[in-house]
Amino acid sequence: MIYSIIVIYNGMRNNWIQKCFDSIINSSIPCQIVAIDNNSSDESVEYIKKTYPNVHLIINEENKGFGGANNQGLKYAKENGGEYFFLLNQDAWVDPNTIEELVKISLLYPDYGVISPIHLNGKGDALDYNFSNYIKPDKCKNLYSDFVLNKIDDKVYESDFICAAAWLVSKKCLEKVGGFNPTFFHYSEDDNYIHRLKYKGLKIGVYPKLFIYHDRENRDNSSFFNNEAIKERALLVKYSNPNVQNNFKKERHVFTNKILKHIIFGNFKEAKRVFKERQKLIEIYNLTNENLDKSKSNSKYIFIND
């Protein structure tokens, strides 16, 4: 059984829901859609109920974030016989053969927990810009050069990172890695997931003969990319990575020395600012450290919560 997990948040824009759902429904292989609405303020819920009555719709009374909502869908799909789980953004859609061929290739590459197709922009006339950065030579060996030389192999190309806009997740991966870490509300949950996936001995890769279309060129995510939010997510990603030994005590000591120096020279305003940064560092470390042991454990379905 194949499930497509789609998180919805005000998805009526640009006919996203229709394009997304219809592409899944018209797939060459049966795929049950599980949609999770994150407290949309538009008509997304009513539209889905009326137009797609066969979709299993989970309605949240609050926004649980991208990872949290995906976890709800993954849990439902797993409990109802899911073998493969295709995570797709609401503003993306697939070719008819994309999901079927991804499943076939996944069977040939069981060491890959996550496989992604190529991500094009919404018009399909260029690579999605961010995706193009994920497959650069230093992050995805040989893919660029094989494209240029017209010698693309019929294989999965291993990558360091592919965003979760279109992931085929195997049952084996879900059982070993679990769902998303709910510490991450929106953005960087996929970074954390890939760190944990690799810790469990699995890989993530791209199958370059299949495509999705991701209509995000004009999407406004500025609220998630202010300097403070970026810095906080970077620390969350850093301290929650089970593959890296982070020297938290040394970093905390550096901040303490800076505070003392500012106090000695009478720069109390700067000392207060650095103190706040130190407290944020401790807060984030404690937050991620609570989940670190779970990331390393063999406990199944960790982070999949109601």
PDB file of C-alpha atoms in Angstrom:
ATOM      1  CA  MET A   1       0.000   0.000   0.000  1.00  0.00           C
ATOM      2  CA  ILE A   2       1.331   3.422  -0.998  1.00  0.00           C
ATOM      3  CA  TYR A   3       0.278   6.570   0.813  1.00  0.00           C
ATOM      4  CA  SER A   4       0.933  10.157  -0.200  1.00  0.00           C
ATOM      5  CA  ILE A   5       1.209  12.464   2.811  1.00  0.00           C
ATOM      6  CA  ILE A   6       0.356  16.090   2.034  1.00  0.00           C
ATOM      7  CA  VAL A   7       0.366  18.906   4.592  1.00  0.00           C
ATOM      8  CA  ILE A   8      -2.135  21.653   3.790  1.00  0.00           C
ATOM      9  CA  TYR A   9      -1.954  25.268   4.873  1.00  0.00           C
ATOM     10  CA  ASN A  10      -4.058  27.739   2.873  1.00  0.00           C
ATOM     11  CA  GLY A  11      -3.633  25.591  -0.209  1.00  0.00           C
ATOM     12  CA  MET A  12      -6.264  27.239  -2.429  1.00  0.00           C
ATOM     13  CA  ARG A  13      -3.726  29.663  -3.889  1.00  0.00           C
ATOM     14  CA  ASN A  14      -2.870  29.016  -7.563  1.00  0.00           C
ATOM     15  CA  ASN A  15      -5.060  25.878  -7.545  1.00  0.00           C
ATOM     16  CA  TRP A  16      -2.326  24.110  -5.588  1.00  0.00           C
ATOM     17  CA  ILE A  17      -4.592  21.515  -3.984  1.00  0.00           C
ATOM     18  CA  GLN A  18      -6.224  20.603  -7.276  1.00  0.00           C
ATOM     19  CA  LYS A  19      -2.920  20.289  -9.154  1.00  0.00           C
ATOM     20  CA  CYS A  20      -1.336  18.324  -6.324  1.00  0.00           C
ATOM     21  CA  PHE A  21      -4.213  15.933  -5.591  1.00  0.00           C
ATOM     22  CA  ASP A  22      -5.143  15.340  -9.234  1.00  0.00           C
ATOM     23  CA  SER A  23      -1.567  14.387 -10.065  1.00  0.00           C
ATOM     24  CA  ILE A  24      -1.619  11.760  -7.306  1.00  0.00           C
ATOM     25  CA  ILE A  25      -5.048  10.472  -8.314  1.00  0.00           C
ATOM     26  CA  ASN A  26      -3.896  10.174 -11.945  1.00  0.00           C
ATOM     27  CA  SER A  27      -0.741   8.295 -11.004  1.00  0.00           C
ATOM     28  CA  SER A  28      -0.041   5.039 -12.808  1.00  0.00           C
ATOM     29  CA  ILE A  29      -0.143   3.194  -9.480  1.00  0.00           C
ATOM     30  CA  PRO A  30      -2.854   3.452  -6.784  1.00  0.00           C
ATOM     31  CA  CYS A  31      -1.879   5.862  -4.040  1.00  0.00           C
ATOM     32  CA  GLN A  32      -4.051   6.803  -1.071  1.00  0.00           C
ATOM     33  CA  ILE A  33      -3.883  10.491  -0.157  1.00  0.00           C
ATOM     34  CA  VAL A  34      -3.648  11.523   3.497  1.00  0.00           C
ATOM     35  CA  ALA A  35      -4.058  15.293   3.839  1.00  0.00           C
ATOM     36  CA  ILE A  36      -3.359  17.099   7.105  1.00  0.00           C
ATOM     37  CA  ASP A  37      -4.769  20.616   7.350  1.00  0.00           C
ATOM     38  CA  ASN A  38      -2.771  22.885   9.643  1.00  0.00           C
ATOM     39  CA  ASN A  39      -5.630  25.188  10.651  1.00  0.00           C
ATOM     40  CA  SER A  40      -6.008  26.900   7.260  1.00  0.00           C
ATOM     41  CA  SER A  41      -7.848  30.225   7.180  1.00  0.00           C
ATOM     42  CA  ASP A  42      -9.018  29.790   3.584  1.00  0.00           C
ATOM     43  CA  GLU A  43     -11.486  27.262   2.125  1.00  0.00           C
ATOM     44  CA  SER A  44      -8.987  24.378   1.907  1.00  0.00           C
ATOM     45  CA  VAL A  45     -10.877  22.047   4.261  1.00  0.00           C
ATOM     46  CA  GLU A  46     -14.273  22.626   2.649  1.00  0.00           C
ATOM     47  CA  TYR A  47     -12.815  22.235  -0.837  1.00  0.00           C
ATOM     48  CA  ILE A  48     -11.125  18.928   0.008  1.00  0.00           C
ATOM     49  CA  LYS A  49     -14.242  17.538   1.679  1.00  0.00           C
ATOM     50  CA  LYS A  50     -16.419  18.435  -1.305  1.00  0.00           C
ATOM     51  CA  THR A  51     -14.061  17.686  -4.202  1.00  0.00           C
ATOM     52  CA  TYR A  52     -11.997  14.787  -2.852  1.00  0.00           C
ATOM     53  CA  PRO A  53     -14.257  12.714  -0.562  1.00  0.00           C
ATOM     54  CA  ASN A  54     -11.930   9.688  -0.794  1.00  0.00           C
ATOM     55  CA  VAL A  55      -9.014  11.611   0.685  1.00  0.00           C
ATOM     56  CA  HIS A  56      -8.371  10.852   4.349  1.00  0.00           C
ATOM     57  CA  LEU A  57      -8.418  14.344   5.858  1.00  0.00           C
ATOM     58  CA  ILE A  58      -6.968  15.141   9.275  1.00  0.00           C
ATOM     59  CA  ILE A  59      -8.086  18.563  10.520  1.00  0.00           C
ATOM     60  CA  ASN A  60      -5.932  20.308  13.116  1.00  0.00           C
ATOM     61  CA  GLU A  61      -7.311  23.037  15.335  1.00  0.00           C
ATOM     62  CA  GLU A  62      -3.824  24.510  15.538  1.00  0.00           C
ATOM     63  CA  ASN A  63      -0.839  24.688  13.204  1.00  0.00           C
ATOM     64  CA  LYS A  64       1.391  21.768  14.177  1.00  0.00           C
ATOM     65  CA  GLY A  65       4.145  22.739  11.744  1.00  0.00           C
ATOM     66  CA  PHE A  66       5.388  20.829   8.737  1.00  0.00           C
ATOM     67  CA  GLY A  67       7.070  17.998  10.625  1.00  0.00           C
ATOM     68  CA  GLY A  68       4.347  17.602  13.234  1.00  0.00           C
ATOM     69  CA  ALA A  69       1.586  17.391  10.626  1.00  0.00           C
ATOM     70  CA  ASN A  70       3.576  14.960   8.502  1.00  0.00           C
ATOM     71  CA  ASN A  71       4.001  12.795  11.583  1.00  0.00           C
ATOM     72  CA  GLN A  72       0.232  12.596  11.947  1.00  0.00           C
ATOM     73  CA  GLY A  73      -0.093  11.419   8.353  1.00  0.00           C
ATOM     74  CA  LEU A  74       2.778   8.968   8.648  1.00  0.00           C
ATOM     75  CA  LYS A  75       1.291   7.444  11.775  1.00  0.00           C
ATOM     76  CA  TYR A  76      -2.101   6.959  10.135  1.00  0.00           C
ATOM     77  CA  ALA A  77      -0.538   5.483   6.989  1.00  0.00           C
ATOM     78  CA  LYS A  78       1.709   3.111   8.931  1.00  0.00           C
ATOM     79  CA  GLU A  79      -1.171   1.890  11.093  1.00  0.00           C
ATOM     80  CA  ASN A  80      -3.250   1.252   7.965  1.00  0.00           C
ATOM     81  CA  GLY A  81      -0.827  -0.973   6.100  1.00  0.00           C
ATOM     82  CA  GLY A  82       1.487   1.508   4.444  1.00  0.00           C
ATOM     83  CA  GLU A  83       4.606   0.106   2.784  1.00  0.00           C
ATOM     84  CA  TYR A  84       5.750   3.317   1.066  1.00  0.00           C
ATOM     85  CA  PHE A  85       5.112   6.911   2.072  1.00  0.00           C
ATOM     86  CA  PHE A  86       5.372   9.661  -0.526  1.00  0.00           C
ATOM     87  CA  LEU A  87       5.714  13.062   1.117  1.00  0.00           C
ATOM     88  CA  LEU A  88       4.646  15.835  -1.250  1.00  0.00           C
ATOM     89  CA  ASN A  89       4.269  19.568  -0.688  1.00  0.00           C
ATOM     90  CA  GLN A  90       0.861  21.094  -1.323  1.00  0.00           C
ATOM     91  CA  ASP A  91       2.407  23.384  -3.972  1.00  0.00           C
ATOM     92  CA  ALA A  92       3.929  20.506  -5.934  1.00  0.00           C
ATOM     93  CA  TRP A  93       2.660  17.859  -8.339  1.00  0.00           C
ATOM     94  CA  VAL A  94       4.008  14.793 -10.109  1.00  0.00           C
ATOM     95  CA  ASP A  95       4.099  13.157 -13.520  1.00  0.00           C
ATOM     96  CA  PRO A  96       1.831  10.083 -13.853  1.00  0.00           C
ATOM     97  CA  ASN A  97       4.721   7.604 -13.601  1.00  0.00           C
ATOM     98  CA  THR A  98       6.732   9.340 -10.866  1.00  0.00           C
ATOM     99  CA  ILE A  99       5.480   7.453  -7.814  1.00  0.00           C
ATOM    100  CA  GLU A 100       5.342   4.016  -9.466  1.00  0.00           C
ATOM    101  CA  GLU A 101       8.878   4.292 -10.803  1.00  0.00           C
ATOM    102  CA  LEU A 102      10.189   5.604  -7.488  1.00  0.00           C
ATOM    103  CA  VAL A 103       8.771   2.539  -5.747  1.00  0.00           C
ATOM    104  CA  LYS A 104      10.369   0.244  -8.339  1.00  0.00           C
ATOM    105  CA  ILE A 105      13.766   1.888  -7.958  1.00  0.00           C
ATOM    106  CA  SER A 106      13.461   1.812  -4.161  1.00  0.00           C
ATOM    107  CA  LEU A 107      13.074  -1.965  -4.299  1.00  0.00           C
ATOM    108  CA  LEU A 108      16.403  -2.120  -6.149  1.00  0.00           C
ATOM    109  CA  TYR A 109      18.147   0.171  -3.658  1.00  0.00           C
ATOM    110  CA  PRO A 110      17.078  -0.932  -0.157  1.00  0.00           C
ATOM    111  CA  ASP A 111      19.960   0.962   1.450  1.00  0.00           C
ATOM    112  CA  TYR A 112      18.270   4.231   0.475  1.00  0.00           C
ATOM    113  CA  GLY A 113      15.698   5.256   3.069  1.00  0.00           C
ATOM    114  CA  VAL A 114      14.625   8.310   1.067  1.00  0.00           C
ATOM    115  CA  ILE A 115      14.622   8.739  -2.709  1.00  0.00           C
ATOM    116  CA  SER A 116      13.603  11.929  -4.477  1.00  0.00           C
ATOM    117  CA  PRO A 117      12.908  12.737  -8.128  1.00  0.00           C
ATOM    118  CA  ILE A 118      14.295  15.831  -9.834  1.00  0.00           C
ATOM    119  CA  HIS A 119      12.558  19.013  -8.658  1.00  0.00           C
ATOM    120  CA  LEU A 120      11.581  21.427 -11.446  1.00  0.00           C
ATOM    121  CA  ASN A 121       9.982  24.825 -10.987  1.00  0.00           C
ATOM    122  CA  GLY A 122       6.230  25.283 -11.323  1.00  0.00           C
ATOM    123  CA  LYS A 123       6.440  25.875 -15.081  1.00  0.00           C
ATOM    124  CA  GLY A 124       8.656  22.856 -15.625  1.00  0.00           C
ATOM    125  CA  ASP A 125      11.131  24.873 -17.705  1.00  0.00           C
ATOM    126  CA  ALA A 126      14.037  24.904 -15.226  1.00  0.00           C
ATOM    127  CA  LEU A 127      15.348  23.236 -12.101  1.00  0.00           C
ATOM    128  CA  ASP A 128      13.856  24.463  -8.856  1.00  0.00           C
ATOM    129  CA  TYR A 129      16.551  26.902  -7.763  1.00  0.00           C
ATOM    130  CA  ASN A 130      17.072  25.536  -4.267  1.00  0.00           C
ATOM    131  CA  PHE A 131      17.080  21.981  -5.584  1.00  0.00           C
ATOM    132  CA  SER A 132      19.879  22.897  -7.995  1.00  0.00           C
ATOM    133  CA  ASN A 133      22.010  23.712  -4.960  1.00  0.00           C
ATOM    134  CA  TYR A 134      21.329  20.291  -3.417  1.00  0.00           C
ATOM    135  CA  ILE A 135      22.832  18.424  -6.380  1.00  0.00           C
ATOM    136  CA  LYS A 136      26.019  20.431  -6.849  1.00  0.00           C
ATOM    137  CA  PRO A 137      29.147  18.291  -7.415  1.00  0.00           C
ATOM    138  CA  ASP A 138      30.269  18.584  -3.798  1.00  0.00           C
ATOM    139  CA  LYS A 139      26.857  17.410  -2.550  1.00  0.00           C
ATOM    140  CA  CYS A 140      25.775  14.884  -5.166  1.00  0.00           C
ATOM    141  CA  LYS A 141      28.703  13.210  -6.888  1.00  0.00           C
ATOM    142  CA  ASN A 142      28.659  12.944 -10.708  1.00  0.00           C
ATOM    143  CA  LEU A 143      25.053  14.015 -11.283  1.00  0.00           C
ATOM    144  CA  TYR A 144      25.860  17.414 -12.831  1.00  0.00           C
ATOM    145  CA  SER A 145      28.639  16.092 -15.031  1.00  0.00           C
ATOM    146  CA  ASP A 146      26.554  13.110 -16.158  1.00  0.00           C
ATOM    147  CA  PHE A 147      23.759  15.491 -17.163  1.00  0.00           C
ATOM    148  CA  VAL A 148      26.138  17.705 -19.148  1.00  0.00           C
ATOM    149  CA  LEU A 149      27.783  14.752 -20.871  1.00  0.00           C
ATOM    150  CA  ASN A 150      24.407  13.123 -21.559  1.00  0.00           C
ATOM    151  CA  LYS A 151      25.336   9.906 -19.802  1.00  0.00           C
ATOM    152  CA  ILE A 152      22.858   9.782 -16.937  1.00  0.00           C
ATOM    153  CA  ASP A 153      22.881   6.318 -15.405  1.00  0.00           C
ATOM    154  CA  ASP A 154      19.676   4.493 -14.545  1.00  0.00           C
ATOM    155  CA  LYS A 155      20.494   4.594 -10.854  1.00  0.00           C
ATOM    156  CA  VAL A 156      20.070   6.543  -7.643  1.00  0.00           C
ATOM    157  CA  TYR A 157      22.670   9.253  -7.098  1.00  0.00           C
ATOM    158  CA  GLU A 158      23.540   9.666  -3.445  1.00  0.00           C
ATOM    159  CA  SER A 159      23.120  13.193  -2.079  1.00  0.00           C
ATOM    160  CA  ASP A 160      23.948  14.951   1.182  1.00  0.00           C
ATOM    161  CA  PHE A 161      20.539  16.613   1.323  1.00  0.00           C
ATOM    162  CA  ILE A 162      17.273  16.907  -0.585  1.00  0.00           C
ATOM    163  CA  CYS A 163      14.431  18.986   0.850  1.00  0.00           C
ATOM    164  CA  ALA A 164      11.318  17.084   1.899  1.00  0.00           C
ATOM    165  CA  ALA A 165       9.105  18.620  -0.804  1.00  0.00           C
ATOM    166  CA  ALA A 166       9.011  15.208  -2.510  1.00  0.00           C
ATOM    167  CA  TRP A 167      10.366  12.215  -0.620  1.00  0.00           C
ATOM    168  CA  LEU A 168       9.592   8.561  -1.099  1.00  0.00           C
ATOM    169  CA  VAL A 169      10.163   7.078   2.364  1.00  0.00           C
ATOM    170  CA  SER A 170      10.374   3.311   2.714  1.00  0.00           C
ATOM    171  CA  LYS A 171       8.754   1.369   5.545  1.00  0.00           C
ATOM    172  CA  LYS A 172      12.222   0.210   6.578  1.00  0.00           C
ATOM    173  CA  CYS A 173      13.296   3.836   6.927  1.00  0.00           C
ATOM    174  CA  LEU A 174      10.244   4.808   8.953  1.00  0.00           C
ATOM    175  CA  GLU A 175      10.787   1.896  11.301  1.00  0.00           C
ATOM    176  CA  LYS A 176      14.475   2.675  11.810  1.00  0.00           C
ATOM    177  CA  VAL A 177      14.415   6.471  11.852  1.00  0.00           C
ATOM    178  CA  GLY A 178      10.861   7.384  12.829  1.00  0.00           C
ATOM    179  CA  GLY A 179       9.089  10.575  11.880  1.00  0.00           C
ATOM    180  CA  PHE A 180      10.197  14.191  12.064  1.00  0.00           C
ATOM    181  CA  ASN A 181      11.552  15.726  15.247  1.00  0.00           C
ATOM    182  CA  PRO A 182       8.770  18.090  16.454  1.00  0.00           C
ATOM    183  CA  THR A 183      11.378  20.434  17.932  1.00  0.00           C
ATOM    184  CA  PHE A 184      11.537  21.887  14.408  1.00  0.00           C
ATOM    185  CA  PHE A 185       8.298  23.716  13.627  1.00  0.00           C
ATOM    186  CA  HIS A 186       8.999  24.693  10.027  1.00  0.00           C
ATOM    187  CA  TYR A 187      12.248  24.357   8.058  1.00  0.00           C
ATOM    188  CA  SER A 188      15.314  22.309   9.028  1.00  0.00           C
ATOM    189  CA  GLU A 189      13.179  19.340  10.095  1.00  0.00           C
ATOM    190  CA  ASP A 190      14.417  17.629   6.926  1.00  0.00           C
ATOM    191  CA  ASP A 191      18.062  18.435   7.779  1.00  0.00           C
ATOM    192  CA  ASN A 192      17.567  16.771  11.152  1.00  0.00           C
ATOM    193  CA  TYR A 193      15.790  13.801   9.598  1.00  0.00           C
ATOM    194  CA  ILE A 194      18.650  13.186   7.163  1.00  0.00           C
ATOM    195  CA  HIS A 195      21.191  13.375   9.999  1.00  0.00           C
ATOM    196  CA  ARG A 196      19.237  10.683  11.848  1.00  0.00           C
ATOM    197  CA  LEU A 197      18.757   8.636   8.678  1.00  0.00           C
ATOM    198  CA  LYS A 198      22.506   8.568   8.085  1.00  0.00           C
ATOM    199  CA  TYR A 199      23.134   7.724  11.738  1.00  0.00           C
ATOM    200  CA  LYS A 200      20.943   4.658  11.217  1.00  0.00           C
ATOM    201  CA  GLY A 201      23.077   3.578   8.242  1.00  0.00           C
ATOM    202  CA  LEU A 202      20.680   4.607   5.460  1.00  0.00           C
ATOM    203  CA  LYS A 203      21.145   6.945   2.492  1.00  0.00           C
ATOM    204  CA  ILE A 204      19.227   9.658   0.679  1.00  0.00           C
ATOM    205  CA  GLY A 205      19.456  10.075  -3.058  1.00  0.00           C
ATOM    206  CA  VAL A 206      18.032  11.376  -6.333  1.00  0.00           C
ATOM    207  CA  TYR A 207      16.636   9.336  -9.194  1.00  0.00           C
ATOM    208  CA  PRO A 208      17.229  11.680 -12.160  1.00  0.00           C
ATOM    209  CA  LYS A 209      14.759  10.204 -14.650  1.00  0.00           C
ATOM    210  CA  LEU A 210      11.646  11.286 -12.756  1.00  0.00           C
ATOM    211  CA  PHE A 211      10.273  14.735 -12.007  1.00  0.00           C
ATOM    212  CA  ILE A 212       8.039  16.830  -9.780  1.00  0.00           C
ATOM    213  CA  TYR A 213       6.978  20.429 -10.294  1.00  0.00           C
ATOM    214  CA  HIS A 214       7.365  22.770  -7.334  1.00  0.00           C
ATOM    215  CA  ASP A 215       5.515  26.076  -7.622  1.00  0.00           C
ATOM    216  CA  ARG A 216       7.281  28.116  -4.967  1.00  0.00           C
ATOM    217  CA  GLU A 217       8.988  30.918  -6.900  1.00  0.00           C
ATOM    218  CA  ASN A 218       6.659  33.610  -5.543  1.00  0.00           C
ATOM    219  CA  ARG A 219       6.043  32.127  -2.122  1.00  0.00           C
ATOM    220  CA  ASP A 220       6.715  34.491   0.785  1.00  0.00           C
ATOM    221  CA  ASN A 221       8.558  32.761   3.636  1.00  0.00           C
ATOM    222  CA  SER A 222      10.338  35.845   4.929  1.00  0.00           C
ATOM    223  CA  SER A 223       8.995  35.341   8.465  1.00  0.00           C
ATOM    224  CA  PHE A 224      10.995  32.120   8.707  1.00  0.00           C
ATOM    225  CA  PHE A 225      14.218  33.640   7.399  1.00  0.00           C
ATOM    226  CA  ASN A 226      14.987  36.587   9.641  1.00  0.00           C
ATOM    227  CA  ASN A 227      18.444  36.541  11.198  1.00  0.00           C
ATOM    228  CA  GLU A 228      17.281  35.377  14.626  1.00  0.00           C
ATOM    229  CA  ALA A 229      15.223  32.480  13.219  1.00  0.00           C
ATOM    230  CA  ILE A 230      18.069  31.377  10.946  1.00  0.00           C
ATOM    231  CA  LYS A 231      20.578  31.456  13.805  1.00  0.00           C
ATOM    232  CA  GLU A 232      18.268  29.505  16.113  1.00  0.00           C
ATOM    233  CA  ARG A 233      17.562  26.810  13.502  1.00  0.00           C
ATOM    234  CA  ALA A 234      21.272  26.479  12.794  1.00  0.00           C
ATOM    235  CA  LEU A 235      21.922  25.773  16.476  1.00  0.00           C
ATOM    236  CA  LEU A 236      19.011  23.321  16.638  1.00  0.00           C
ATOM    237  CA  VAL A 237      20.373  21.439  13.619  1.00  0.00           C
ATOM    238  CA  LYS A 238      23.887  21.455  15.038  1.00  0.00           C
ATOM    239  CA  TYR A 239      23.097  20.164  18.510  1.00  0.00           C
ATOM    240  CA  SER A 240      20.538  17.570  17.376  1.00  0.00           C
ATOM    241  CA  ASN A 241      22.914  15.878  14.915  1.00  0.00           C
ATOM    242  CA  PRO A 242      23.741  12.438  16.349  1.00  0.00           C
ATOM    243  CA  ASN A 243      26.678  12.072  13.938  1.00  0.00           C
ATOM    244  CA  VAL A 244      28.653  14.950  15.434  1.00  0.00           C
ATOM    245  CA  GLN A 245      30.234  15.399  18.839  1.00  0.00           C
ATOM    246  CA  ASN A 246      29.502  19.047  19.686  1.00  0.00           C
ATOM    247  CA  ASN A 247      31.705  20.767  22.245  1.00  0.00           C
ATOM    248  CA  PHE A 248      28.941  22.623  24.037  1.00  0.00           C
ATOM    249  CA  LYS A 249      30.924  23.227  27.234  1.00  0.00           C
ATOM    250  CA  LYS A 250      33.719  24.932  25.308  1.00  0.00           C
ATOM    251  CA  GLU A 251      31.269  27.182  23.445  1.00  0.00           C
ATOM    252  CA  ARG A 252      29.502  28.111  26.686  1.00  0.00           C
ATOM    253  CA  HIS A 253      32.866  28.945  28.260  1.00  0.00           C
ATOM    254  CA  VAL A 254      33.682  31.307  25.367  1.00  0.00           C
ATOM    255  CA  PHE A 255      30.449  33.204  25.957  1.00  0.00           C
ATOM    256  CA  THR A 256      31.143  33.383  29.714  1.00  0.00           C
ATOM    257  CA  ASN A 257      34.596  34.892  29.088  1.00  0.00           C
ATOM    258  CA  LYS A 258      33.091  37.502  26.756  1.00  0.00           C
ATOM    259  CA  ILE A 259      30.561  38.507  29.430  1.00  0.00           C
ATOM    260  CA  LEU A 260      33.285  38.873  32.076  1.00  0.00           C
ATOM    261  CA  LYS A 261      35.451  40.992  29.768  1.00  0.00           C
ATOM    262  CA  HIS A 262      32.576  43.348  29.010  1.00  0.00           C
ATOM    263  CA  ILE A 263      31.809  43.689  32.729  1.00  0.00           C
ATOM    264  CA  ILE A 264      35.481  44.391  33.563  1.00  0.00           C
ATOM    265  CA  PHE A 265      35.597  47.184  30.974  1.00  0.00           C
ATOM    266  CA  GLY A 266      32.256  48.581  32.085  1.00  0.00           C
ATOM    267  CA  ASN A 267      30.385  47.702  28.907  1.00  0.00           C
ATOM    268  CA  PHE A 268      27.303  46.443  30.703  1.00  0.00           C
ATOM    269  CA  LYS A 269      24.942  46.815  27.735  1.00  0.00           C
ATOM    270  CA  GLU A 270      27.105  44.521  25.630  1.00  0.00           C
ATOM    271  CA  ALA A 271      27.522  42.120  28.551  1.00  0.00           C
ATOM    272  CA  LYS A 272      23.737  41.884  28.822  1.00  0.00           C
ATOM    273  CA  ARG A 273      23.427  41.199  25.085  1.00  0.00           C
ATOM    274  CA  VAL A 274      26.038  38.414  25.185  1.00  0.00           C
ATOM    275  CA  PHE A 275      24.403  36.986  28.317  1.00  0.00           C
ATOM    276  CA  LYS A 276      21.116  36.669  26.397  1.00  0.00           C
ATOM    277  CA  GLU A 277      22.944  34.874  23.568  1.00  0.00           C
ATOM    278  CA  ARG A 278      24.520  32.519  26.094  1.00  0.00           C
ATOM    279  CA  GLN A 279      21.119  31.751  27.612  1.00  0.00           C
ATOM    280  CA  LYS A 280      19.681  31.049  24.161  1.00  0.00           C
ATOM    281  CA  LEU A 281      22.604  28.704  23.479  1.00  0.00           C
ATOM    282  CA  ILE A 282      21.902  26.800  26.720  1.00  0.00           C
ATOM    283  CA  GLU A 283      18.160  26.710  26.032  1.00  0.00           C
ATOM    284  CA  ILE A 284      18.617  25.257  22.543  1.00  0.00           C
ATOM    285  CA  TYR A 285      21.230  22.769  23.703  1.00  0.00           C
ATOM    286  CA  ASN A 286      18.941  21.494  26.456  1.00  0.00           C
ATOM    287  CA  LEU A 287      16.032  21.311  24.036  1.00  0.00           C
ATOM    288  CA  THR A 288      17.904  19.270  21.447  1.00  0.00           C
ATOM    289  CA  ASN A 289      19.773  17.187  24.013  1.00  0.00           C
ATOM    290  CA  GLU A 290      16.438  15.860  25.284  1.00  0.00           C
ATOM    291  CA  ASN A 291      15.857  14.327  21.850  1.00  0.00           C
ATOM    292  CA  LEU A 292      19.419  13.261  21.100  1.00  0.00           C
ATOM    293  CA  ASP A 293      19.235   9.952  22.945  1.00  0.00           C
ATOM    294  CA  LYS A 294      15.980   9.197  21.131  1.00  0.00           C
ATOM    295  CA  SER A 295      17.680   9.903  17.797  1.00  0.00           C
ATOM    296  CA  LYS A 296      20.340   7.336  18.638  1.00  0.00           C
ATOM    297  CA  SER A 297      18.019   4.713  20.073  1.00  0.00           C
ATOM    298  CA  ASN A 298      16.403   1.811  18.267  1.00  0.00           C
ATOM    299  CA  SER A 299      12.955   2.799  19.478  1.00  0.00           C
ATOM    300  CA  LYS A 300      10.470   2.571  16.605  1.00  0.00           C
ATOM    301  CA  TYR A 301       8.421   5.516  15.371  1.00  0.00           C
ATOM    302  CA  ILE A 302      10.066   7.960  17.707  1.00  0.00           C
ATOM    303  CA  PHE A 303       8.753  11.515  17.235  1.00  0.00           C
ATOM    304  CA  ILE A 304       5.489  10.284  15.669  1.00  0.00           C
ATOM    305  CA  ASN A 305       2.974  11.856  18.008  1.00  0.00           C
ATOM    306  CA  ASP A 306      -0.757  12.443  17.976  1.00  0.00           C
TER     307      ASP A 306
END
